[in-house]
mmCIF file of C-alpha atoms and ligand atoms in Angstrom:
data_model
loop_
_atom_site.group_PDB
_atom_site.id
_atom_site.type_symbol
_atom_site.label_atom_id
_atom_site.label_comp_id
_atom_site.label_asym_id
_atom_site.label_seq_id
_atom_site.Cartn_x
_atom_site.Cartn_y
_atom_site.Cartn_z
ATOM 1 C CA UNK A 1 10.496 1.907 86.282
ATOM 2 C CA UNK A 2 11.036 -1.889 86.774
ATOM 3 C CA UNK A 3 12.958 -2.560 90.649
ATOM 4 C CA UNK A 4 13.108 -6.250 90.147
ATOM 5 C CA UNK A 5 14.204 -8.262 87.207
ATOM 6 C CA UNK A 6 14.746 -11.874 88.029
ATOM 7 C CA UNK A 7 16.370 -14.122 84.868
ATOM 8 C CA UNK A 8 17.816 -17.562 84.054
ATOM 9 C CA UNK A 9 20.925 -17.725 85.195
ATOM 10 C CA UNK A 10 23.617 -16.368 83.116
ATOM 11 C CA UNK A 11 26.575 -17.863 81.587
ATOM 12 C CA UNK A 12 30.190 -16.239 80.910
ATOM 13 C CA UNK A 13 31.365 -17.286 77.332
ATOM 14 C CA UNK A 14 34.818 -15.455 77.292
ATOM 15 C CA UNK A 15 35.931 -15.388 80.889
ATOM 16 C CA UNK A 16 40.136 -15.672 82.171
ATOM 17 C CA UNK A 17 40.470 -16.962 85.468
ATOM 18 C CA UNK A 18 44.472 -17.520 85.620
ATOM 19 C CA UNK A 19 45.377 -19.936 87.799
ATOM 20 C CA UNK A 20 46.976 -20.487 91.722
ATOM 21 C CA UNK A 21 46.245 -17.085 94.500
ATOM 22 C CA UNK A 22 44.622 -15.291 91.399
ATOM 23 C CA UNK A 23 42.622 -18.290 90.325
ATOM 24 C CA UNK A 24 41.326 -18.795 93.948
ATOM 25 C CA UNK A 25 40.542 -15.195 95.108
ATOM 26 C CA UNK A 26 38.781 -14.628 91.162
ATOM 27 C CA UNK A 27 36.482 -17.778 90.785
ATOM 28 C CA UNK A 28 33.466 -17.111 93.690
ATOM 29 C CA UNK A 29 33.155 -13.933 91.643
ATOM 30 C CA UNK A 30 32.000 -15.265 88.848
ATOM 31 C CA UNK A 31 30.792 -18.754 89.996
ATOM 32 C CA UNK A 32 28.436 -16.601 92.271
ATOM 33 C CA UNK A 33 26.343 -15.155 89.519
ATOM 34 C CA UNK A 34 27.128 -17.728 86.386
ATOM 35 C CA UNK A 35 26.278 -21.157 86.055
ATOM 36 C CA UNK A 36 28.812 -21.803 83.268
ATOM 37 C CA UNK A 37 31.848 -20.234 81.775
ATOM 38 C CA UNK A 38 33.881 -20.692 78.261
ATOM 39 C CA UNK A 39 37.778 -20.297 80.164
ATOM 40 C CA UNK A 40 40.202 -19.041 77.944
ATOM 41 C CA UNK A 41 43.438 -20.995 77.919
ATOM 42 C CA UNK A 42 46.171 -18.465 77.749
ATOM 43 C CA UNK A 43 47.874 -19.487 80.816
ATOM 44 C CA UNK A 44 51.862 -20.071 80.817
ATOM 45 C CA UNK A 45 52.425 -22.377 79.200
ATOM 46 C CA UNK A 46 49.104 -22.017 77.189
ATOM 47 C CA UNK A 47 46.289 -24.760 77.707
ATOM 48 C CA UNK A 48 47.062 -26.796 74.241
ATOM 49 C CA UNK A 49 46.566 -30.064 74.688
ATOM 50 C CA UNK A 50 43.877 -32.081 76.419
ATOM 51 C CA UNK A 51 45.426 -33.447 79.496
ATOM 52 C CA UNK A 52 46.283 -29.565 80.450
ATOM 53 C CA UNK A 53 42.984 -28.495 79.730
ATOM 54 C CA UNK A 54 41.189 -31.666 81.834
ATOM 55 C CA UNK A 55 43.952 -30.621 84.778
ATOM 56 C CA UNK A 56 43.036 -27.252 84.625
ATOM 57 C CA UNK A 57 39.350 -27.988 84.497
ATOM 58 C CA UNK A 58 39.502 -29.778 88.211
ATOM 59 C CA UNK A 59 41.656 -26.350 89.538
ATOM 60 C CA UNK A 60 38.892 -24.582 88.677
ATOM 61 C CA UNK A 61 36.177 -26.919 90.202
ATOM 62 C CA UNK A 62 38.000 -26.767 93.594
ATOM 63 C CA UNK A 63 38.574 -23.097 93.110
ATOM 64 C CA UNK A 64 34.782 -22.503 92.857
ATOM 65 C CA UNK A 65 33.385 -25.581 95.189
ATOM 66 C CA UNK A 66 30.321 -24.598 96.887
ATOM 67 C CA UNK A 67 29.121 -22.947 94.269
ATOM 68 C CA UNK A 68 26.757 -24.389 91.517
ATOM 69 C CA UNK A 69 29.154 -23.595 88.480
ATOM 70 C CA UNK A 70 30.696 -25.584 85.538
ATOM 71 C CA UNK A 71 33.628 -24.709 83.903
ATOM 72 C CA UNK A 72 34.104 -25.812 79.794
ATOM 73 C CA UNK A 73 37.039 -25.377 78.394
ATOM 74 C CA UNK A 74 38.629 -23.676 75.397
ATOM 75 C CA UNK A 75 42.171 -24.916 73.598
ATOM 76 C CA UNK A 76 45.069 -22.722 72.847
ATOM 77 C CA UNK A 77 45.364 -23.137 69.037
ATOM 78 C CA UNK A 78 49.437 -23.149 67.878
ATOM 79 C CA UNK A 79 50.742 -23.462 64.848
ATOM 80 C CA UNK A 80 51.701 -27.213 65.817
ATOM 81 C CA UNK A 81 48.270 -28.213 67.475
ATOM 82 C CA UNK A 82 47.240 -31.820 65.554
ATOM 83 C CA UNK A 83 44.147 -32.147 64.013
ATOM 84 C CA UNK A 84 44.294 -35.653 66.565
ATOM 85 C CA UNK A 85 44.134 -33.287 69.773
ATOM 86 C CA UNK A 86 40.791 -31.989 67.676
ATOM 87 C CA UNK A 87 39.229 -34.916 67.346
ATOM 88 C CA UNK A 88 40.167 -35.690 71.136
ATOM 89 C CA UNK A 89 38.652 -32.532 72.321
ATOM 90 C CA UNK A 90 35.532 -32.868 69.828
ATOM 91 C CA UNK A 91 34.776 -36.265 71.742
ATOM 92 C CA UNK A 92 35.167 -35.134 75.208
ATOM 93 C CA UNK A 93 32.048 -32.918 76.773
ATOM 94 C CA UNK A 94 34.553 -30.595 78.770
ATOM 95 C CA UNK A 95 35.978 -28.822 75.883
ATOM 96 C CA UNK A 96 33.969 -26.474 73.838
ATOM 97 C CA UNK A 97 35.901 -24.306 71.810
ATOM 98 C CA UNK A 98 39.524 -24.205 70.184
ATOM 99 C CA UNK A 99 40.641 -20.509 71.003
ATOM 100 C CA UNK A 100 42.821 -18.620 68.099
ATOM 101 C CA UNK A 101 45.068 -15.758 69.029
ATOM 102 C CA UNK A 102 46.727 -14.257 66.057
ATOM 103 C CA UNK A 103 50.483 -14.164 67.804
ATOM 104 C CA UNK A 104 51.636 -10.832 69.618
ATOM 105 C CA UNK A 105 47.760 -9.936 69.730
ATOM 106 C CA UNK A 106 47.144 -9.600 73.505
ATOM 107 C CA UNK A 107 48.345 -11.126 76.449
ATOM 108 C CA UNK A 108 50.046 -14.118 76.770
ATOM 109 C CA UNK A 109 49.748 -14.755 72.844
ATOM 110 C CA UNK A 110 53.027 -15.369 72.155
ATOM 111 C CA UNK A 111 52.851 -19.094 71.504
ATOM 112 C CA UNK A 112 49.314 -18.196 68.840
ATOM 113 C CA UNK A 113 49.460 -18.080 65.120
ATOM 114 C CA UNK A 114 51.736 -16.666 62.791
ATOM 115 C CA UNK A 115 50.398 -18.052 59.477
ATOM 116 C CA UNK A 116 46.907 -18.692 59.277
ATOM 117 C CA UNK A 117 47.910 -21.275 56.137
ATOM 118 C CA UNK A 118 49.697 -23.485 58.910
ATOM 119 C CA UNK A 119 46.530 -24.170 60.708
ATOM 120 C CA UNK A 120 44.094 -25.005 58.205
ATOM 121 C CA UNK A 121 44.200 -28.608 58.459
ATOM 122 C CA UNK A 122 43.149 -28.555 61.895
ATOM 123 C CA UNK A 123 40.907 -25.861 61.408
ATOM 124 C CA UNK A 124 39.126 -28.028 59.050
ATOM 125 C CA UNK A 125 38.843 -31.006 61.557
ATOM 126 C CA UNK A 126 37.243 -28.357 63.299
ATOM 127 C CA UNK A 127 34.902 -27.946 60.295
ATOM 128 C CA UNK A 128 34.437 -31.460 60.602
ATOM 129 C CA UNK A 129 33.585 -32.202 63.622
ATOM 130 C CA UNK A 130 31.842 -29.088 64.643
ATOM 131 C CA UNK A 131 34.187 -27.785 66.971
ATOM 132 C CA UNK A 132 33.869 -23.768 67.208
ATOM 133 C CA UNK A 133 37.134 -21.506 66.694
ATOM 134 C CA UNK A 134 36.601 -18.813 69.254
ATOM 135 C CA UNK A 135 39.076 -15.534 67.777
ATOM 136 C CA UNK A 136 40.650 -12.638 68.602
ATOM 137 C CA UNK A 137 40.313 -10.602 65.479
ATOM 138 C CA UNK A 138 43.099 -8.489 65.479
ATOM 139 C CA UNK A 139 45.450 -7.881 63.168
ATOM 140 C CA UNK A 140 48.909 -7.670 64.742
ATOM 141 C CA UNK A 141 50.882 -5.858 62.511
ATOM 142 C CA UNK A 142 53.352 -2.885 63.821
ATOM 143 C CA UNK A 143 52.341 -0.846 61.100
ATOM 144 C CA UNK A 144 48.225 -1.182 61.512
ATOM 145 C CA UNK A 145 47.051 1.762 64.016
ATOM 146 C CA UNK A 146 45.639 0.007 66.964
ATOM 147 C CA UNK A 147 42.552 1.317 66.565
ATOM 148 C CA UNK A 148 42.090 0.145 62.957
ATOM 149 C CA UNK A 149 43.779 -3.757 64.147
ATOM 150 C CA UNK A 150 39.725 -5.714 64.574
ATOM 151 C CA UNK A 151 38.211 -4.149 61.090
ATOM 152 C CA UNK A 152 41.944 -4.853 58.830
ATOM 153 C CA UNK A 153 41.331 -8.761 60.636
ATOM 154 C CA UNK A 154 37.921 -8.994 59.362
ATOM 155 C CA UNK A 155 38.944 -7.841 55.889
ATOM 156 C CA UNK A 156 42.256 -10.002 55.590
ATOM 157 C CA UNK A 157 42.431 -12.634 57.775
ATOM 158 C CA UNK A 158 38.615 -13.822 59.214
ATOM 159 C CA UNK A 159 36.460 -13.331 55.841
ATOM 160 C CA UNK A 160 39.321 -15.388 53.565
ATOM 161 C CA UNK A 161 38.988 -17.808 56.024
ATOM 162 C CA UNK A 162 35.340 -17.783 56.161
ATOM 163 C CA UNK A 163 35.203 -18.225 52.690
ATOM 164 C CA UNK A 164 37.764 -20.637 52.453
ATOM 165 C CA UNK A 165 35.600 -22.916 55.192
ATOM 166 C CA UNK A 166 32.328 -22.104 55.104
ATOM 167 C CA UNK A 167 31.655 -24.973 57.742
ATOM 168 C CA UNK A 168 34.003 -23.638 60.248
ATOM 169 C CA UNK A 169 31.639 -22.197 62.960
ATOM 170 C CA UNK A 170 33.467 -18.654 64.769
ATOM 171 C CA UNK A 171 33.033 -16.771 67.634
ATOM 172 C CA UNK A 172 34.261 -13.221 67.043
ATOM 173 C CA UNK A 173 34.987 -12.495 70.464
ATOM 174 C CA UNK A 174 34.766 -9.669 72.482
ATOM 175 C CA UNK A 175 33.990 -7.366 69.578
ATOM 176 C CA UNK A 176 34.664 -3.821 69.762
ATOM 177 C CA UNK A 177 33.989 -2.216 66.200
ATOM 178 C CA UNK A 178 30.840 -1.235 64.023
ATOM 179 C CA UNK A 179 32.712 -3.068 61.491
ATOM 180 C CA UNK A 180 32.579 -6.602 63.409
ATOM 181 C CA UNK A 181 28.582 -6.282 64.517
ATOM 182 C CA UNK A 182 28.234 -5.661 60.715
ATOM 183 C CA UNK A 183 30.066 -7.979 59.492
ATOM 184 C CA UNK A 184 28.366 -10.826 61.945
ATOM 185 C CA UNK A 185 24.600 -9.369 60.914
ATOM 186 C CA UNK A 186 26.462 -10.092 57.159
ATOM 187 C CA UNK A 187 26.818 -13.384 57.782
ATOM 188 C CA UNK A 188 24.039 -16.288 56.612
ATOM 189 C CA UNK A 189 25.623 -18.899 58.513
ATOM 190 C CA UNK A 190 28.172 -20.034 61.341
ATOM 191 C CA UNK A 191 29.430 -16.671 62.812
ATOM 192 C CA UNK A 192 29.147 -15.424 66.333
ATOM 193 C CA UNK A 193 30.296 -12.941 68.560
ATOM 194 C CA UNK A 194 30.889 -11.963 71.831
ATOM 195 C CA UNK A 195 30.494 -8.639 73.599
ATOM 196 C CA UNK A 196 31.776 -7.420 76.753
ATOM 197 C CA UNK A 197 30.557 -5.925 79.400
ATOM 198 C CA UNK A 198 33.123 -3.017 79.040
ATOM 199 C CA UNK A 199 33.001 -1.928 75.593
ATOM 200 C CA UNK A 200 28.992 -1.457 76.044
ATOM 201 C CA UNK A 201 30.253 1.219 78.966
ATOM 202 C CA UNK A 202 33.304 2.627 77.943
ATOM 203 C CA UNK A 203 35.065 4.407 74.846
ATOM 204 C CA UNK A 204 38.859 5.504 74.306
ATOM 205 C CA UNK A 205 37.917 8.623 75.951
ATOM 206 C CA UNK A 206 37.936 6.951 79.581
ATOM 207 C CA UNK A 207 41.190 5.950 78.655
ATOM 208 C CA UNK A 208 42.894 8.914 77.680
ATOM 209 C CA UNK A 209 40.734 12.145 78.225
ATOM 210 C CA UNK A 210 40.923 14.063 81.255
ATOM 211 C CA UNK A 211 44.527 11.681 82.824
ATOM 212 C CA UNK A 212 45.609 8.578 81.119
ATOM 213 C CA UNK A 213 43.148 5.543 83.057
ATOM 214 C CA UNK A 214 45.048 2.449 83.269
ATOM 215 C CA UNK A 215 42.505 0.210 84.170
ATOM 216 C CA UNK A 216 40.190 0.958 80.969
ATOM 217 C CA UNK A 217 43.098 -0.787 79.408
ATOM 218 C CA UNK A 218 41.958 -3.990 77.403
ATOM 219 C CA UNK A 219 42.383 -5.618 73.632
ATOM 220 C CA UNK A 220 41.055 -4.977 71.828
ATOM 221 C CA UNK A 221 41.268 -1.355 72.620
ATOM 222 C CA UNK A 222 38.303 0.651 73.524
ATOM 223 C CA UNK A 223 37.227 2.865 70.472
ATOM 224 C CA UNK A 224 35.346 6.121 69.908
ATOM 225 C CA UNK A 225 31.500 6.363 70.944
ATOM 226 C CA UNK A 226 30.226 5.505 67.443
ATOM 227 C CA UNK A 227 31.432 2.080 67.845
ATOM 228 C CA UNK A 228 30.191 1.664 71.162
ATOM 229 C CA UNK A 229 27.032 2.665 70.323
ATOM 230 C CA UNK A 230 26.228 0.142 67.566
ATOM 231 C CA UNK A 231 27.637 -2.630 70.074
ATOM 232 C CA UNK A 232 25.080 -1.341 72.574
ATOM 233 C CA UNK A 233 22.510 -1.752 69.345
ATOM 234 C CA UNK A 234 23.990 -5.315 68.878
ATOM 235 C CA UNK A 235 23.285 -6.124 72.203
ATOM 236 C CA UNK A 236 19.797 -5.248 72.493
ATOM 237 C CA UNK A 237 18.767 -6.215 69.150
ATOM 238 C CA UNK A 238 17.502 -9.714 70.347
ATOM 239 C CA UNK A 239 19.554 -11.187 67.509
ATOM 240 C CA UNK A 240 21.043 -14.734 68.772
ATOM 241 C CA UNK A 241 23.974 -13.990 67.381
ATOM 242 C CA UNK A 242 25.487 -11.566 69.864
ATOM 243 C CA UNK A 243 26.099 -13.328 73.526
ATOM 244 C CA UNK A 244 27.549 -11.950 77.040
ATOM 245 C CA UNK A 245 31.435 -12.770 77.070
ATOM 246 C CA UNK A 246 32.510 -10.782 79.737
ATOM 247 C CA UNK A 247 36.708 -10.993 78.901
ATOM 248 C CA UNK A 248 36.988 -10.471 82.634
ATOM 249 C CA UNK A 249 40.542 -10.295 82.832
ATOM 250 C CA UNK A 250 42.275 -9.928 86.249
ATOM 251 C CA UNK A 251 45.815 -8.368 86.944
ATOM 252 C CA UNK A 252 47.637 -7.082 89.974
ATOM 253 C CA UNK A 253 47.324 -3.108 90.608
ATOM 254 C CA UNK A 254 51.306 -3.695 89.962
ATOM 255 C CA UNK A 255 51.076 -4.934 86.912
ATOM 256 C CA UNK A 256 48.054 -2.732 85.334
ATOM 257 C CA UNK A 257 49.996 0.710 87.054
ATOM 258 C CA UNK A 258 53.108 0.469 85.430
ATOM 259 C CA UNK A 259 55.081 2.091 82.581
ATOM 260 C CA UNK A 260 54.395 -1.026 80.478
ATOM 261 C CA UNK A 261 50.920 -2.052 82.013
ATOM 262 C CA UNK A 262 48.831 -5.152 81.063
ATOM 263 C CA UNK A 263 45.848 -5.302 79.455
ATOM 264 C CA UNK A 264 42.351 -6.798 80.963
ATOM 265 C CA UNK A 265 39.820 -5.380 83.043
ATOM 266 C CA UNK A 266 38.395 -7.631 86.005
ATOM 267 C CA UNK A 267 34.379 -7.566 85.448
ATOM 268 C CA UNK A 268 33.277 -10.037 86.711
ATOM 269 C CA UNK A 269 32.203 -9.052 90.043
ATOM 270 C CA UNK A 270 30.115 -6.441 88.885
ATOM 271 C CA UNK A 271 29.560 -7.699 85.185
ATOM 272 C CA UNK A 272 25.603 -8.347 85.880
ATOM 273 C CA UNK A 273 24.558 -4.909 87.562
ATOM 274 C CA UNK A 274 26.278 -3.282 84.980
ATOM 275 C CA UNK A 275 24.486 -4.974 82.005
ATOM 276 C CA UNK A 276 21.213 -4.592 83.403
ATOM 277 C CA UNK A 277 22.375 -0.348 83.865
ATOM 278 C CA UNK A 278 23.022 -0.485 80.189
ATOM 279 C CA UNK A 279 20.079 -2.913 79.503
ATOM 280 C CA UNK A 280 17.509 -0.400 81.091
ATOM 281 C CA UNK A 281 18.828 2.720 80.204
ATOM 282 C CA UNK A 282 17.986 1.811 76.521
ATOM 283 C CA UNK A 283 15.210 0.590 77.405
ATOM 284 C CA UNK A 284 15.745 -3.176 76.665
ATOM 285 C CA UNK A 285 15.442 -5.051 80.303
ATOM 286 C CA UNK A 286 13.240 -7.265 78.721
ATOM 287 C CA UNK A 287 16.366 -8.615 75.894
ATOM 288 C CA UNK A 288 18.871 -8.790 78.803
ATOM 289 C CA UNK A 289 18.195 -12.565 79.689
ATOM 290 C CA UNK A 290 18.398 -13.420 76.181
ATOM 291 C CA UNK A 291 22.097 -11.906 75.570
ATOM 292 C CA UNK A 292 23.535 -13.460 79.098
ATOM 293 C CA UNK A 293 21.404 -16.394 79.051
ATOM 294 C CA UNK A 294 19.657 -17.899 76.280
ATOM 295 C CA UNK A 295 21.724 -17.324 72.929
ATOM 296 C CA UNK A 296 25.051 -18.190 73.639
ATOM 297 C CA UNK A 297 23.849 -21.251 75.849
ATOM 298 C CA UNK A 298 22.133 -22.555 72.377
ATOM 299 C CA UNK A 299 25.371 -21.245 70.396
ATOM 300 C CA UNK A 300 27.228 -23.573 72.406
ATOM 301 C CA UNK A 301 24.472 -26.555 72.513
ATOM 302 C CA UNK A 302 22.994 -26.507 75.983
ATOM 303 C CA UNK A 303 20.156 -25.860 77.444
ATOM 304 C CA UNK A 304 19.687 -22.759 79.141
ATOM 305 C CA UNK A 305 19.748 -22.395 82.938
ATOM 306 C CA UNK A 306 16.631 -23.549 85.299
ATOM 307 C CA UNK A 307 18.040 -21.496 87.558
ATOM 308 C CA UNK A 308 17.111 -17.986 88.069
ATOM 309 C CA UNK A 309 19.010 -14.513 89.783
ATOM 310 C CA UNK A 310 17.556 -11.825 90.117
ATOM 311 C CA UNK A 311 18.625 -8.530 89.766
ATOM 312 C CA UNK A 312 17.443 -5.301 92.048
ATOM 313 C CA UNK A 313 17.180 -1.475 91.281
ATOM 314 C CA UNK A 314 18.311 0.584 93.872
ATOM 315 C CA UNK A 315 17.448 4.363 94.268
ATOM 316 C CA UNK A 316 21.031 5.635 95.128
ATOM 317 C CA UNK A 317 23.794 4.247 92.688
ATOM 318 C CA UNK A 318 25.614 1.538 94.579
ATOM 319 C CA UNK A 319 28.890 1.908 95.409
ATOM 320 C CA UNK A 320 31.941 1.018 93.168
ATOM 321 C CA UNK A 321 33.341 -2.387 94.861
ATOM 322 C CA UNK A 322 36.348 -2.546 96.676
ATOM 323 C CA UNK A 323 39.766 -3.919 95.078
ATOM 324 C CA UNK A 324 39.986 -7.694 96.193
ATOM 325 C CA UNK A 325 43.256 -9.320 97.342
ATOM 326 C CA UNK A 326 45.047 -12.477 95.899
ATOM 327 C CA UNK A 327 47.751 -13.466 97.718
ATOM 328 C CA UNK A 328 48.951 -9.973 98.839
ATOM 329 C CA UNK A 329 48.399 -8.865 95.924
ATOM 330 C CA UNK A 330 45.677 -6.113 94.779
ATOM 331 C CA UNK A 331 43.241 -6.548 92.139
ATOM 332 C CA UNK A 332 41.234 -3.481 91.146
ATOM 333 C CA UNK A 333 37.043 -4.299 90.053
ATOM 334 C CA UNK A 334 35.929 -2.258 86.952
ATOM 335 C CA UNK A 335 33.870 0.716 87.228
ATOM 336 C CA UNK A 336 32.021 2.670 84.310
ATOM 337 C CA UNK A 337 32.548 5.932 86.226
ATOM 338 C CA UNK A 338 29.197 6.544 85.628
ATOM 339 C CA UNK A 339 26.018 5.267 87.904
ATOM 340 C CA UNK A 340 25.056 1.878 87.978
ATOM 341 C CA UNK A 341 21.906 1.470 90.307
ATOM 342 C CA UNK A 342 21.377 -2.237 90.069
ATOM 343 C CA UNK A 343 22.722 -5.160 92.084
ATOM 344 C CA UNK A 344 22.374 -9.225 92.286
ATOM 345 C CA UNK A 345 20.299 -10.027 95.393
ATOM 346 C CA UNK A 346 22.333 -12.143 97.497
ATOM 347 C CA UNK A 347 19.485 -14.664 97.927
ATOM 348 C CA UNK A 348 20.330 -15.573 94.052
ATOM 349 C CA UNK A 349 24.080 -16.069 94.811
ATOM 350 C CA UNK A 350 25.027 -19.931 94.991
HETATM 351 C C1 NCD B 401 43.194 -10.649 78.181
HETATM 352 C C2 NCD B 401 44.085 -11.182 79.309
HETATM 353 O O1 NCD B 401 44.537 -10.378 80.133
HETATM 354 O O2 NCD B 401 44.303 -12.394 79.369
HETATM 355 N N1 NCD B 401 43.357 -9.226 78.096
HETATM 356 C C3 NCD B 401 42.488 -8.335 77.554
HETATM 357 O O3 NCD B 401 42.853 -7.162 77.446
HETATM 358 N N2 NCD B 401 41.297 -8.684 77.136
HETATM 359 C C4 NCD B 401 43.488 -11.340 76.907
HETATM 360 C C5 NCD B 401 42.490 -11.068 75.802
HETATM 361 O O4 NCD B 401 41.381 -11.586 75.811
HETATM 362 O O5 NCD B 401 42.825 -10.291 74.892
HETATM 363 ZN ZN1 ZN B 402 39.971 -12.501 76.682
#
């Protein structure tokens, strides 16, 4: 069995970072093993406007300085975003993505979109000038079942769309269905997704069988094995449409163990090992640098990294990392609850 496995560099393209203590205590864990990273803008207030996201941009640069990482940026689409702020952030390099959360859908969405109709002229100066929408695809309707939310978005929301601008490029992001991986393998032209690190590991069942888990708590929602299993076959398919996003989402202990708790899971520290466990246990090692560093680099028109990391197989499982503190504050690392025997050699961490 390979020991080794030494790859480009990988990029995050779905990755929260918040902002102040968390910001600071969050960023050397992912600017240690990723060279870039898509940030997602749902701060409060939400990143929606250029000067925010350019302001933002330089907190995370001094967040992660020593380290050999670039931050791009993604803009909070609202129902009153200008189709001027889209030509703004199509001519500046630091923003990458216009980011679309239906209202309601997940955290901090509040300020997203109620009516899809209100948004179509500046989702067709994204059309225009290139500019990918990155969604969550969830429906947000009380009376949709949770677990049925992603494939009811597809069907009335994301393919109407589609149809409606065929030009529009889309990231699907972090999908967690069957139905999504289909419906992106369905697709002859300008659709994406993104797959976590988490919903190639876990199902509903970590959440709820056996003691309710709060920390397996993320939208969308973990679903049953089936799905997980053709997001696994997504992943190692070698098809450049399906990219690492890791949705590494950091909250306090406080606010994930509560009555009312968030959702997000914080991956990031461990987001690499874990891929290269699922990677090798289905016998695909060999796609692994394609899916963290190759497709969604060329999605997103770069080059992929020169620079390499390099992965190790350990004998034992290593050990589940400890929570890290921000400001007082605890913040709990994911973990599969089942083995992960890899580990990014520290020689490889800039
Ligand atoms: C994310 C967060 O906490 O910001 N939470 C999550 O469960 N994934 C928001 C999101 O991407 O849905
Ligand atoms: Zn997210």
């Amino acid at each position: 069995m390979t020991d080794q496995l030494t790859i480009r560099r990988p990029d995050d393209w779905h990755l929260h970072l918040r902002d102040g203590a968390m910001l600071a205590a969050v960023a050397p864990h992912t600017a240690r093993h990723f060279g870039r990273a898509l940030i997602m803008p749902n701060l409060v207030p939400p990143v929606t406007d250029m000067a925010a996201a350019l302001a933002y941009r330089e907190r995370i640069t001094s967040a992660s300085k020593g380290f050999d990482f670039t931050p791009y940026m993604a803009l909070y689409l609202t129902e009153d975003t200008p189709p001027e702020t889209i030509h703004a952030a199509a001519a500046d390099d630091a923003v990458i993505a216009v980011k679309l959360y239906p209202a309601g859908a997940t955290t901090n969405s509040a300020s997203g979109v109620r009516n899809i109709d209100r948004v179509i002229p500046t989702l067709e100066a994204m059309a225009e000038t290139g500019l990918p929408l990155a969604i969550h695809g969830e429906v947000t309707t009380d009376t949709v079942d949770i677990f049925d939310r992603e494939k009811r978005f597809i069907d009335d929301v994301l393919d109407p769309l589609r149809q409606r601008l065929p030009e529009l490029r889309v990231v699907m992001e972090h999908i967690t269905t069957a139905d999504a991986a289909d419906y992106v393998a369905s697709a002859d032209q300008g659709l994406a997704a993104t797959i976590t690190v988490h919903h190639l590991m876990i199902t509903r069942n970590h959440i709820l069988a056996g003691g309710i888990r709060p920390h397996f708590y993320c939208l969308p929602v973990a679903k049953r094995s089936r799905h997980r299993d053709a997001l696994i076959a997504a992943a190692i398919s070698g098809d450049p449409r399906y990219f690492m996003g890791t949705d590494s989402a950091p909250h306090t202990d406080e606010a994930k163990l509560s009555p009312c708790g968030c959702a997000g899971m914080f991956t990031a520290p461990v987001a690499m090992a874990c891929l290269a466990e699922v990677f090798a246990n289905h016998g695909h090692l060999d796609r692994l640098e394609d899916f963290t560093s190759v497709f969604g680099a060329h999605f997103y028109g770069f080059s992929p990294s020169e620079q390499k990391i390099t992965l190790r197989r350990h004998e034992e499982p290593v050990s589940v990392m400890p929570v890290i503190e921000a400001d007082g504050d605890q913040v709990t690392v994911f973990d599969p609850m089942s083995p992960v025997h890899w580990s990014v050699d520290d020689e490889s961490q800039k």
